XYZ file of N, CA, C and O in Angstrom:
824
model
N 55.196 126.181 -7.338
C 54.007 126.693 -6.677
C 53.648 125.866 -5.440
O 53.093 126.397 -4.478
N 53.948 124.632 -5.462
C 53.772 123.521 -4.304
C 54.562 123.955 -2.964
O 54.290 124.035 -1.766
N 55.803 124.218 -3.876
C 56.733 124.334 -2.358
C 56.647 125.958 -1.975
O 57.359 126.394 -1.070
N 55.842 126.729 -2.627
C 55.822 127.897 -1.911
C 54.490 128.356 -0.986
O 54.080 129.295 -0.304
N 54.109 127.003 -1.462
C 52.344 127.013 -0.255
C 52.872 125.921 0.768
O 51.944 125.430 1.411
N 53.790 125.551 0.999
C 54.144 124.813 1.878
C 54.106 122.954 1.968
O 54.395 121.974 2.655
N 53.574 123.377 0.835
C 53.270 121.656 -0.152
C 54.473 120.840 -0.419
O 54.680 120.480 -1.578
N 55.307 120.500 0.549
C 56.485 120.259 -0.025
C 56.697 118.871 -0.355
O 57.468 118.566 -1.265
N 55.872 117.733 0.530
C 56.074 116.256 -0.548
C 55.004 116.440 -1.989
O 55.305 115.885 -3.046
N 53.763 117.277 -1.854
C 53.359 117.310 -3.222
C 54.482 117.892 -4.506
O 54.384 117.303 -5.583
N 55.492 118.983 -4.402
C 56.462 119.649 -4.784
C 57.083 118.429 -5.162
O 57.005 118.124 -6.352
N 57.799 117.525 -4.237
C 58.442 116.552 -4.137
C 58.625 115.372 -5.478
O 59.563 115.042 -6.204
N 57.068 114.939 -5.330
C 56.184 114.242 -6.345
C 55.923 114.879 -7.993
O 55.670 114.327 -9.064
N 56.048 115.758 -7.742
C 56.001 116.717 -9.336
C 57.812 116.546 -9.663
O 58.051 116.502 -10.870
N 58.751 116.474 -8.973
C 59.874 116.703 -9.180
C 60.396 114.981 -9.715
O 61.042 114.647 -10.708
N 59.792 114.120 -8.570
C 60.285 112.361 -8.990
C 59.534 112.065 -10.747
O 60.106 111.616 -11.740
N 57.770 112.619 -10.555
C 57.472 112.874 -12.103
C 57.844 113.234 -13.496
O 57.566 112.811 -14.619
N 58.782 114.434 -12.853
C 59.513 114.971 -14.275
C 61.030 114.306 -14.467
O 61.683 114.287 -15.510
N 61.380 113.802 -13.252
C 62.896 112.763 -13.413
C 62.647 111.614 -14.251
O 63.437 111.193 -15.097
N 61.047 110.923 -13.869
C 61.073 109.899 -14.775
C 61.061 109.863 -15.835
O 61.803 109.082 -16.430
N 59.913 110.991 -16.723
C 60.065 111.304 -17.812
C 60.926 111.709 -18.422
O 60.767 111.580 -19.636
N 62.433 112.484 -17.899
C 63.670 112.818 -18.447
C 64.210 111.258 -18.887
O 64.594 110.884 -19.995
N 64.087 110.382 -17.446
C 65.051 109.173 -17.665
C 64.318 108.506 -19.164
O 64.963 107.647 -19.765
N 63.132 108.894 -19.641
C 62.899 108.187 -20.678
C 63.412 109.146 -21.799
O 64.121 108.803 -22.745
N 63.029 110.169 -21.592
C 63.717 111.232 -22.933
C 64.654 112.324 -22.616
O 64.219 113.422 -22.963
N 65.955 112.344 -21.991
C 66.756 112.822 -21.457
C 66.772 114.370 -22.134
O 66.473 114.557 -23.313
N 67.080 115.210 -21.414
C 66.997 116.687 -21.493
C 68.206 117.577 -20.745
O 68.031 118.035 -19.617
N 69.070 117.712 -21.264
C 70.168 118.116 -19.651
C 69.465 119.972 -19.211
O 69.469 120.620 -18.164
N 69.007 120.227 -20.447
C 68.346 121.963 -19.831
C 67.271 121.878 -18.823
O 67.171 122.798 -18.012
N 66.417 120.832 -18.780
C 65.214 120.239 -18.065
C 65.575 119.487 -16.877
O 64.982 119.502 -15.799
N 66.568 118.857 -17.178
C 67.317 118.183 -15.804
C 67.927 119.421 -14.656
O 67.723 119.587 -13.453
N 68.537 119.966 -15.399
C 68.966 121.428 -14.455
C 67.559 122.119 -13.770
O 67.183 122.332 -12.618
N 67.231 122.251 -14.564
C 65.843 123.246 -13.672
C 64.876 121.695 -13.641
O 63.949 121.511 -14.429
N 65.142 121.048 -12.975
C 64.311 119.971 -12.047
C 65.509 119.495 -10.920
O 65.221 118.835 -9.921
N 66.393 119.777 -11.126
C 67.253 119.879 -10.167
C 67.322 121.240 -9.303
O 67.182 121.187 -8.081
N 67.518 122.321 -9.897
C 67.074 123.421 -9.157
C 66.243 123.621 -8.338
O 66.402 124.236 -7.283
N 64.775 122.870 -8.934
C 63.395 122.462 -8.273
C 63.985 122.087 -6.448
O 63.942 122.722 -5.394
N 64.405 120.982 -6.783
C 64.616 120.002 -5.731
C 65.745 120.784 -4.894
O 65.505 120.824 -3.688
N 66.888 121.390 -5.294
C 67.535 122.210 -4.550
C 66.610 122.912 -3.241
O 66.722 122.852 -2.017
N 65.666 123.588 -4.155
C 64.696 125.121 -3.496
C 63.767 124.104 -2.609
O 63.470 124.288 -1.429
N 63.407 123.101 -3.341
C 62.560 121.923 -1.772
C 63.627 121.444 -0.945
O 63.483 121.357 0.274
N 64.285 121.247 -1.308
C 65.335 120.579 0.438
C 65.471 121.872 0.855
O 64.754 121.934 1.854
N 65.939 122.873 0.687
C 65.947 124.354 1.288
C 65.048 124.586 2.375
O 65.144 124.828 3.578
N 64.141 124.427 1.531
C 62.690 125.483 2.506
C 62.327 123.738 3.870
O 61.920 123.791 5.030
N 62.626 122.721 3.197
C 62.877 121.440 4.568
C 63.514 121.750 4.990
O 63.368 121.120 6.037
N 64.865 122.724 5.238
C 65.885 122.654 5.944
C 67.145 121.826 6.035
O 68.045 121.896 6.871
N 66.984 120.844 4.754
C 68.202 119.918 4.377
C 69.175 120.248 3.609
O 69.027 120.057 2.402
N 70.206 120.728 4.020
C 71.005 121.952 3.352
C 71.679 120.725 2.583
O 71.497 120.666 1.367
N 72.315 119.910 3.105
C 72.846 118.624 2.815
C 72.551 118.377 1.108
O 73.206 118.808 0.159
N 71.432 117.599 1.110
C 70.350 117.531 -0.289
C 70.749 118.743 -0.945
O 71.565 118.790 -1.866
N 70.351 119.388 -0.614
C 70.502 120.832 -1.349
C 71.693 121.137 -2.047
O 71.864 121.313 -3.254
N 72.483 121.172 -1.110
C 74.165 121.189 -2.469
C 74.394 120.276 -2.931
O 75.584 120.226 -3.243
N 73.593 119.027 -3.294
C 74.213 117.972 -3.251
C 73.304 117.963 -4.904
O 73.808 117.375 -5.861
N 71.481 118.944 -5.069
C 70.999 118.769 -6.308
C 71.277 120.230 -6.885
O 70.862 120.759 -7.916
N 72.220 120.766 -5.756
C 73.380 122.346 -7.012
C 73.995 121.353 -7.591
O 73.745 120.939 -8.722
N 74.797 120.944 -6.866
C 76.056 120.111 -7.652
C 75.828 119.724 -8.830
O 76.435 120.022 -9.859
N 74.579 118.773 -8.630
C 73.646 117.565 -9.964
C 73.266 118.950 -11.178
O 73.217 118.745 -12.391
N 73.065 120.109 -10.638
C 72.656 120.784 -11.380
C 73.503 121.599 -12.375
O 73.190 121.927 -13.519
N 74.550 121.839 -11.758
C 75.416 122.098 -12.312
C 76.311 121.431 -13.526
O 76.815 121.920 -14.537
N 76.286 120.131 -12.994
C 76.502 119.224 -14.390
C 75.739 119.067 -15.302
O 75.979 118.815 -16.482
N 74.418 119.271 -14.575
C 73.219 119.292 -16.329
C 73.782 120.317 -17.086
O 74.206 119.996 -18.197
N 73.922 121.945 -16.594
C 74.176 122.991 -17.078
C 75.519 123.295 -18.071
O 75.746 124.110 -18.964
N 76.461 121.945 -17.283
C 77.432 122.820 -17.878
C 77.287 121.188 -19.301
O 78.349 120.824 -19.806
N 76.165 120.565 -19.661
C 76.282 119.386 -20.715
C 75.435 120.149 -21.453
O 75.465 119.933 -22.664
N 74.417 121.282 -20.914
C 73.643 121.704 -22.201
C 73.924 123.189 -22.463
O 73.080 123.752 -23.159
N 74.959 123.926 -22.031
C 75.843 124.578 -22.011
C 74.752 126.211 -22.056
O 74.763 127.208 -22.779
N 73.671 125.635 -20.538
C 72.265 127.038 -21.284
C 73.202 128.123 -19.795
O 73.690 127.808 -18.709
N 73.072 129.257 -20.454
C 73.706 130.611 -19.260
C 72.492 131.149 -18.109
O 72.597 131.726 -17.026
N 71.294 130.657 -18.911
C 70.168 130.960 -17.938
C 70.310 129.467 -17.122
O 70.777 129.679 -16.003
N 70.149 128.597 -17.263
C 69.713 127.633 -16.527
C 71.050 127.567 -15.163
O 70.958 127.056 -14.046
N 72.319 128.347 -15.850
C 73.774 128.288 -14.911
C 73.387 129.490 -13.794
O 73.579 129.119 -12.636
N 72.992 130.556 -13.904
C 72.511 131.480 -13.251
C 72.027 131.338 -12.417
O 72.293 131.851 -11.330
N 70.867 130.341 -12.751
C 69.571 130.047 -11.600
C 70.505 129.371 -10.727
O 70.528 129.735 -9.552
N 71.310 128.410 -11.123
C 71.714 127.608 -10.516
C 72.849 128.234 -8.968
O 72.911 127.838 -7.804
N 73.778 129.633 -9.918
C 74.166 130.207 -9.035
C 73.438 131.108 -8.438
O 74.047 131.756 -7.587
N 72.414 131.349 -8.586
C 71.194 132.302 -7.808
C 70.918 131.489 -6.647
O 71.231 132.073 -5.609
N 70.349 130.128 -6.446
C 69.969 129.577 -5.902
C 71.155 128.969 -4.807
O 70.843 128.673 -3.653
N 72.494 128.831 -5.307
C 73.737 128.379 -4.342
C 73.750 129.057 -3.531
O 73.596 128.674 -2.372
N 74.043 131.000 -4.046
C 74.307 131.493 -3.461
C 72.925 131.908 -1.987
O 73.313 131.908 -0.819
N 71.655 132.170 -2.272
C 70.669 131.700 -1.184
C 70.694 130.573 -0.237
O 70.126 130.457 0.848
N 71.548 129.684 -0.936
C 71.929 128.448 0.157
C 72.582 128.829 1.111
O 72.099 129.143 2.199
N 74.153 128.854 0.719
C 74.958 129.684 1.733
C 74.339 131.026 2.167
O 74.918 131.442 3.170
N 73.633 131.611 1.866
C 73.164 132.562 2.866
C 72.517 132.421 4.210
O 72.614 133.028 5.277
N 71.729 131.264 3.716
C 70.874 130.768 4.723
C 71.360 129.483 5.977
O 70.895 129.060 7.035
N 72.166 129.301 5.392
C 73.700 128.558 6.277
C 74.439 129.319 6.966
O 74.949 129.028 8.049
N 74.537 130.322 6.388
C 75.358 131.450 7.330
C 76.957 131.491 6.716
O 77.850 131.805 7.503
N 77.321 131.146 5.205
C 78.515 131.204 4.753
C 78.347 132.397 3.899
O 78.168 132.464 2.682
N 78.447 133.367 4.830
C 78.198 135.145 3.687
C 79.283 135.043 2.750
O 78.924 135.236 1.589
N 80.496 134.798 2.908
C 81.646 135.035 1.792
C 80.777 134.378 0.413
O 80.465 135.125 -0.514
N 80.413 132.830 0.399
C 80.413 132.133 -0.218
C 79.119 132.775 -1.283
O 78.907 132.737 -2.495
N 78.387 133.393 -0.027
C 77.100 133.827 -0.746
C 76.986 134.914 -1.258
O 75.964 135.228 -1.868
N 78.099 135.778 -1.102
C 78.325 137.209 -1.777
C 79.127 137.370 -3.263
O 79.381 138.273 -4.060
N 79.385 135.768 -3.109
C 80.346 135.306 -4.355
C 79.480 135.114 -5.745
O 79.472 135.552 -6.896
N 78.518 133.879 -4.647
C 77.730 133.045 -5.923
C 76.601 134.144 -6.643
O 76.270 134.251 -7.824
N 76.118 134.981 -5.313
C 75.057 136.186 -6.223
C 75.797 137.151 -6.513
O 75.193 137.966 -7.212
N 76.796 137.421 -6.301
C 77.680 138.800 -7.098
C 78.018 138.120 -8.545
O 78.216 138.881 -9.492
N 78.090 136.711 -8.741
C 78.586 136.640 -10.125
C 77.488 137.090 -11.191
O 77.536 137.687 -12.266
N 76.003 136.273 -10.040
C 74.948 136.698 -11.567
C 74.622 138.137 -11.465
O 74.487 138.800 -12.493
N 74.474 138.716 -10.173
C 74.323 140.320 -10.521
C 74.691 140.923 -11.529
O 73.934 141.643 -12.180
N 76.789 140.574 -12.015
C 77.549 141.626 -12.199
C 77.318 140.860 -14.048
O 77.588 141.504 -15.062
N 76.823 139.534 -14.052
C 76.701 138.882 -15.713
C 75.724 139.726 -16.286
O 74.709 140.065 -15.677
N 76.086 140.190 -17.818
C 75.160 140.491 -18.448
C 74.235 139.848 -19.285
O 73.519 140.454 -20.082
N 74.234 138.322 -19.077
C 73.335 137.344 -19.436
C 72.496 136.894 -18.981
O 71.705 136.082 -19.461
N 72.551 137.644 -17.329
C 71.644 137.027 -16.341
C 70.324 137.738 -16.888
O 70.143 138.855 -17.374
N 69.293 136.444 -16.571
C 68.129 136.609 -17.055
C 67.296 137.970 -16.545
O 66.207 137.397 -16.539
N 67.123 138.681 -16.319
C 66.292 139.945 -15.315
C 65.557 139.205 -14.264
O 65.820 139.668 -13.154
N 64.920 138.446 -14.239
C 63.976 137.715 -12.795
C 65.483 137.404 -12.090
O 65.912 138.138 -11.200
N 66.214 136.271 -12.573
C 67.155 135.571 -11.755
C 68.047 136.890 -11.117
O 68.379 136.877 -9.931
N 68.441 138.156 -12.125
C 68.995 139.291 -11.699
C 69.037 139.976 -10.210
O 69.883 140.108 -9.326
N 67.665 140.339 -10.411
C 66.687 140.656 -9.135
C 66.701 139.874 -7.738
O 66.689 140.487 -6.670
N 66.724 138.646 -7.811
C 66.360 137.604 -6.898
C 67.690 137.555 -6.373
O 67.893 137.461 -5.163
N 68.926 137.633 -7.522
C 70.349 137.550 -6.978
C 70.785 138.970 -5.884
O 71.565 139.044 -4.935
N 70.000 139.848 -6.450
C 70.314 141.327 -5.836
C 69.525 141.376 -4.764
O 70.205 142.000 -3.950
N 68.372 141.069 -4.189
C 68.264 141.016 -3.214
C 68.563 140.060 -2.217
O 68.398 140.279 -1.017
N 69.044 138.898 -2.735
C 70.050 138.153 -1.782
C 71.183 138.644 -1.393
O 71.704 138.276 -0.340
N 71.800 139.675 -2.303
C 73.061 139.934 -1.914
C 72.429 140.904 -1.096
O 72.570 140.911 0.127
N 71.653 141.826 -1.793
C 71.033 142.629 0.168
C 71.291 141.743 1.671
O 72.152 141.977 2.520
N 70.259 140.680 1.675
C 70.391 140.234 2.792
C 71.919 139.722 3.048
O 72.294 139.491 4.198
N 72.716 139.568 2.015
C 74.554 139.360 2.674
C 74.833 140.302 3.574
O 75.063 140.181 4.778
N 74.780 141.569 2.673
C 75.526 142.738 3.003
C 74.754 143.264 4.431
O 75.381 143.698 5.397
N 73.238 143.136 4.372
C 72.782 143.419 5.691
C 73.106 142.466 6.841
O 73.494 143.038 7.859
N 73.041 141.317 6.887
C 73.940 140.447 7.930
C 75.192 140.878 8.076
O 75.498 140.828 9.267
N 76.185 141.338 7.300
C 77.414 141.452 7.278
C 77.625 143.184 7.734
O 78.778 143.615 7.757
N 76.692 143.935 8.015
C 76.522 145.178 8.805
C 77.302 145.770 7.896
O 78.170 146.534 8.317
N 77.159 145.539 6.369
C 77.349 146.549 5.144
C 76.211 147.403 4.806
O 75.528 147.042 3.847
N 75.917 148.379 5.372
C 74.539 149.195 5.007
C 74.609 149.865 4.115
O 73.547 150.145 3.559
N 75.957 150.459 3.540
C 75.898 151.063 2.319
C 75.385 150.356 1.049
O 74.543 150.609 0.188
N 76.504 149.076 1.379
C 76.117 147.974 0.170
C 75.143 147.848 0.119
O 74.698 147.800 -1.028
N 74.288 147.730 1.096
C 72.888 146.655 0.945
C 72.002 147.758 0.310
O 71.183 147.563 -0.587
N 72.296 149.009 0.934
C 71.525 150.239 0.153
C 71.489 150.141 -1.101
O 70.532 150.259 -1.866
N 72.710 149.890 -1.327
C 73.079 150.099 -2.777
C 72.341 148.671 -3.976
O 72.178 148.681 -5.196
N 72.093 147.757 -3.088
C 71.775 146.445 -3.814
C 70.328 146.805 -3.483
O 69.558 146.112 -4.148
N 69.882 147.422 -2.899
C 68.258 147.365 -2.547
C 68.018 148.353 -3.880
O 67.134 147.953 -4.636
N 68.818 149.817 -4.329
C 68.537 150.805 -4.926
C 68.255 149.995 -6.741
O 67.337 150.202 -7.535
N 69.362 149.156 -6.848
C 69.256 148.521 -8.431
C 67.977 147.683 -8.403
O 67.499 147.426 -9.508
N 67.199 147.108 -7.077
C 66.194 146.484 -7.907
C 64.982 147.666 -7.968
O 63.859 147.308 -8.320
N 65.180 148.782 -7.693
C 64.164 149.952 -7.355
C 64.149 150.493 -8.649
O 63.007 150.580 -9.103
N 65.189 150.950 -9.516
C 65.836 151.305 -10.236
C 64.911 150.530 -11.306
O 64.135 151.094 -12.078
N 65.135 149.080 -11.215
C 64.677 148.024 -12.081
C 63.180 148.129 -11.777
O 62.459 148.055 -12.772
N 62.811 148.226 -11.056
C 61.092 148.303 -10.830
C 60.336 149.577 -11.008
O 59.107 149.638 -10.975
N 61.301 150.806 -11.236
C 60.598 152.470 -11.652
C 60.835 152.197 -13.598
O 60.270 152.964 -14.377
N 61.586 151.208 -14.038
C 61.915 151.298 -15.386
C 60.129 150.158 -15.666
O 59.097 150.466 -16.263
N 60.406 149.216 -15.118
C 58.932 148.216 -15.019
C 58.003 148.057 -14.299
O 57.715 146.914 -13.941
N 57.297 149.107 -13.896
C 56.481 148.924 -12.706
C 55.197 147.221 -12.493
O 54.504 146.974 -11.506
N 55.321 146.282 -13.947
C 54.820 145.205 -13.355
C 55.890 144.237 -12.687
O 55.534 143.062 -12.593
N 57.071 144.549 -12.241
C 57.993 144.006 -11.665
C 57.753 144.137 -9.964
O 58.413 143.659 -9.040
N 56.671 144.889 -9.961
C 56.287 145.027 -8.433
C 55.841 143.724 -7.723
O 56.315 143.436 -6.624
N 54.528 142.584 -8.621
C 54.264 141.728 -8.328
C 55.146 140.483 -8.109
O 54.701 139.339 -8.011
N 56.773 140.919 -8.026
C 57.424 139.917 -8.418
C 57.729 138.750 -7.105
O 57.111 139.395 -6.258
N 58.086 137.861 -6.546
C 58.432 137.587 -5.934
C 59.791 138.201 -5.040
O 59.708 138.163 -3.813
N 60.837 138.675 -5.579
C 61.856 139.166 -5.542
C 61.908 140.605 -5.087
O 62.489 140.953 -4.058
N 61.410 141.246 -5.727
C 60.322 142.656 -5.619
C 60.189 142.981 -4.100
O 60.828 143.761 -3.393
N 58.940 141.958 -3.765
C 58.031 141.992 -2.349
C 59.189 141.561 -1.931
O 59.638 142.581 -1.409
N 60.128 140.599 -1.777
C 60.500 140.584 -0.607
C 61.998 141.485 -0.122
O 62.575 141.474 0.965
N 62.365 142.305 -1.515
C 62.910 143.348 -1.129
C 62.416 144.311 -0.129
O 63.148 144.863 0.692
N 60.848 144.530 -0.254
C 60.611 145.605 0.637
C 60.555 145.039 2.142
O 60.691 145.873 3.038
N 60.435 144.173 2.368
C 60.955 143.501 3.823
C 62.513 143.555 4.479
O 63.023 143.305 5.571
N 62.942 144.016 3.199
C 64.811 143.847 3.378
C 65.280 145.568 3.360
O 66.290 146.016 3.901
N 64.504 146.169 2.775
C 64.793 147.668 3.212
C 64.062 148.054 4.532
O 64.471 149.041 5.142
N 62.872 147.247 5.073
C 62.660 147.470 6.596
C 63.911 147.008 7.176
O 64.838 147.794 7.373
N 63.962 146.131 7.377
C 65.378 145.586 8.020
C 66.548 146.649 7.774
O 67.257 147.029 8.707
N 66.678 147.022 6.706
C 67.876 147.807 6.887
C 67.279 149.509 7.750
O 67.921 150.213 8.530
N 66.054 149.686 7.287
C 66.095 150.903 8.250
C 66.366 150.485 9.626
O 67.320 151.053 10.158
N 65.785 149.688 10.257
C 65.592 149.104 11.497
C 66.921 149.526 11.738
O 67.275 150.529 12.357
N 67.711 148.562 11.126
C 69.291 148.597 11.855
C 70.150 150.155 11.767
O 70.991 150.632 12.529
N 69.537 150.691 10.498
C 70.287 152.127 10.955
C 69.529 152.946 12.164
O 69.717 154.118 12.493
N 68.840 152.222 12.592
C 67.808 153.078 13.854
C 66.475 153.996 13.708
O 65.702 154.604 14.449
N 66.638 153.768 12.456
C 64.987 154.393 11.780
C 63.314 153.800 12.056
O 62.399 153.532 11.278
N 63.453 153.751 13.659
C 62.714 152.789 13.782
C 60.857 153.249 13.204
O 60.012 152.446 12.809
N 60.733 154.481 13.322
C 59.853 155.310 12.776
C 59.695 154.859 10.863
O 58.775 154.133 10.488
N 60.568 155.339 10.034
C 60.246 155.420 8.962
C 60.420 153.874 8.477
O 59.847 153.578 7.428
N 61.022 153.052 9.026
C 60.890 151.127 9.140
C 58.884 151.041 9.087
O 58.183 150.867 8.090
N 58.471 151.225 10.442
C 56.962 151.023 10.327
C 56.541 151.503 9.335
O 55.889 150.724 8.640
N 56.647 152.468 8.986
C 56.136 153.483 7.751
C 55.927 152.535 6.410
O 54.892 152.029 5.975
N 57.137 152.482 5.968
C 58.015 151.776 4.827
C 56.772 150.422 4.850
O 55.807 150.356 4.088
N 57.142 149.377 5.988
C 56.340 148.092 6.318
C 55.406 147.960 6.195
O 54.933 146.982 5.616
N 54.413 149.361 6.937
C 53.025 149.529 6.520
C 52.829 149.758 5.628
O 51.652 149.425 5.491
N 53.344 150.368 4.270
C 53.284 150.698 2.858
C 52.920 149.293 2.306
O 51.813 148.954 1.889
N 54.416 148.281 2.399
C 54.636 146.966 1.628
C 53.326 146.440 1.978
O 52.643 146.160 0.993
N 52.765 146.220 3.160
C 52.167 145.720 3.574
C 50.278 145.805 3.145
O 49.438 144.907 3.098
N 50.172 147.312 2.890
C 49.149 147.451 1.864
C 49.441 147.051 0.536
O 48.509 146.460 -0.010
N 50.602 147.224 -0.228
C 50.869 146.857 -1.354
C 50.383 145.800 -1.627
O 49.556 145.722 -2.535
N 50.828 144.578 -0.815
C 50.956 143.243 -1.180
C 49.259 142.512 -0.405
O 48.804 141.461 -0.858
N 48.678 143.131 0.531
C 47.443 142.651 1.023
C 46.621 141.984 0.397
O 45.643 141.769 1.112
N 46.464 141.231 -1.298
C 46.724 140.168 -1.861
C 47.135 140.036 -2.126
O 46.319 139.521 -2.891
N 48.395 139.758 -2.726
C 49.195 138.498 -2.117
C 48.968 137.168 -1.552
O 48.607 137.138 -0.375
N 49.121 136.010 -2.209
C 48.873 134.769 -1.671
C 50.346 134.158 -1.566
O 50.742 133.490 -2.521
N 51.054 134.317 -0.631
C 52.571 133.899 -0.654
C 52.400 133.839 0.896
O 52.361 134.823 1.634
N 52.313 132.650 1.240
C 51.941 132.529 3.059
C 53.425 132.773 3.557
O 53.444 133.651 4.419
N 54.583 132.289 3.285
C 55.799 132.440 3.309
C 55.729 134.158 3.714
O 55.297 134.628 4.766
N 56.280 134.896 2.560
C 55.740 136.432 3.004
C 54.986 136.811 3.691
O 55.525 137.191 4.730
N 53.739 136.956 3.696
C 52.607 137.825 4.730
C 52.805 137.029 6.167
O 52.343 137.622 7.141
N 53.384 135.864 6.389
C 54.379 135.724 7.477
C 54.967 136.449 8.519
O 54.700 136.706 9.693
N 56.244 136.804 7.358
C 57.298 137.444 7.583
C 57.058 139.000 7.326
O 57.630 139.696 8.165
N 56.226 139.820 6.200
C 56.019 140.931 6.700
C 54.963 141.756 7.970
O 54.789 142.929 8.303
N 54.283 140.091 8.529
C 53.223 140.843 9.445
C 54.222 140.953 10.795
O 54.353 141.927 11.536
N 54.862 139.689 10.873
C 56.095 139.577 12.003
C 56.677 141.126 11.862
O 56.222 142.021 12.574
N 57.652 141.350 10.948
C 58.290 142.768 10.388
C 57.150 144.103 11.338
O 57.443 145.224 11.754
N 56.680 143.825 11.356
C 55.607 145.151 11.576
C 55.286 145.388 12.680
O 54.726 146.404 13.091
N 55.738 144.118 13.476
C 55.687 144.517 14.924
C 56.920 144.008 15.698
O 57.086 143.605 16.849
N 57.621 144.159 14.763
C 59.013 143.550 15.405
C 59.927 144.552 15.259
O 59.565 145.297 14.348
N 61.168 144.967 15.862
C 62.502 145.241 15.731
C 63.729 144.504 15.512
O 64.825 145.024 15.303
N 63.507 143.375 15.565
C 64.465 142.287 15.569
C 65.336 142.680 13.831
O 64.657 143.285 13.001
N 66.755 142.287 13.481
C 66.781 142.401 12.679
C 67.624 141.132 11.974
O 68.474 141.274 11.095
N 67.232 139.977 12.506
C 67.869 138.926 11.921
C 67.866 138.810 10.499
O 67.264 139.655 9.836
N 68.739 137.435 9.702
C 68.933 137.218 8.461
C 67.054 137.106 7.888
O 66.780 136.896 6.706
């Protein structure tokens, strides 16, 4: 919650907190997702470096407490790395594995599928990305409290983008202005960001 209000040495400090307490009562399922933690904060700093460096760490917790959710996140979160680096192969890899697992948790599911959206839309796959935008739609007409999700909202920013680029520049605003009432609370400064930008933009970067 720290690092998604932009709190990122408070984030930071919750993360050195729960390391210490592991180092006194070791946990490798707890070590993974406090490593994950710290992954998603060097991220949003921009230290890609750090970042594969507490996948890596994370990955060894995962594979000592042998949990399939905690491995997921872990490749959920790689593969958003390399996306955001700009290594699409790498990142179409790491979220196609948890998409296509049937162990993947449903949140981590989602979050993987619309990352692989944004692959396939950088990579000027519009079918694909259609097609990865349609399964979390699919997933959200079966659960409609899946709307509030994090993953959710920022799909509908990623089907503007894809209209945009097929030239829909009309039903893009449309679409945007929809999300955009949807989510009008919403406390995710990150998002209402990026969908107010969206709304008056054409641009269709990552």
């Amino acid at each position: 919650l720290e690092g998604q209000s932009g709190r990122l040495e408070e984030a930071r400090r919750h993360c050195e907190m729960a390391a210490a307490l592991l180092r006194l009562s070791p946990n490798a399922w707890l070590e993974g997702a406090n490593y994950v933690n710290r992954a998603c904060i060097a991220s949003l700093a921009c230290d890609f470096s750090e970042a594969r460096a507490q996948v890596n760490a994370a990955r060894d917790a995962a594979a000592r407490c042998g949990s399939d959710r905690v491995r997921h996140a872990i490749e959920s979160n790689a593969g958003h790395l390399h996306l955001i680096s700009g290594d699409f192969e790498a990142a179409g890899r790491s979220l196609g594995s948890v998409v296509e697992s049937a162990q993947s948790p449903l949140l981590t599911a989602l979050g993987a599928s619309e990352g692989l959206a944004r692959v396939y839309l950088a990579k000027n796959q519009l079918p694909e990305c259609d097609a990865a935008l349609k399964r979390i739609e699919s997933s959200v007409e079966a659960n409609p409290y899946l709307n509030a999700t994090y993953s959710v909202r920022w799909a509908g920013i990623t089907k503007g983008r894809l209209l945009l680029r097929r030239g829909e520049a009309g039903n893009a605003a449309a679409w945007l202005a929809k999300v955009e009432a949807a989510t009008k609370d919403v406390r995710d400064l990150p998002f209402s960001d990026r969908k107010s930008t969206r709304l008056n933009s054409r641009h269709t970067d990552i």
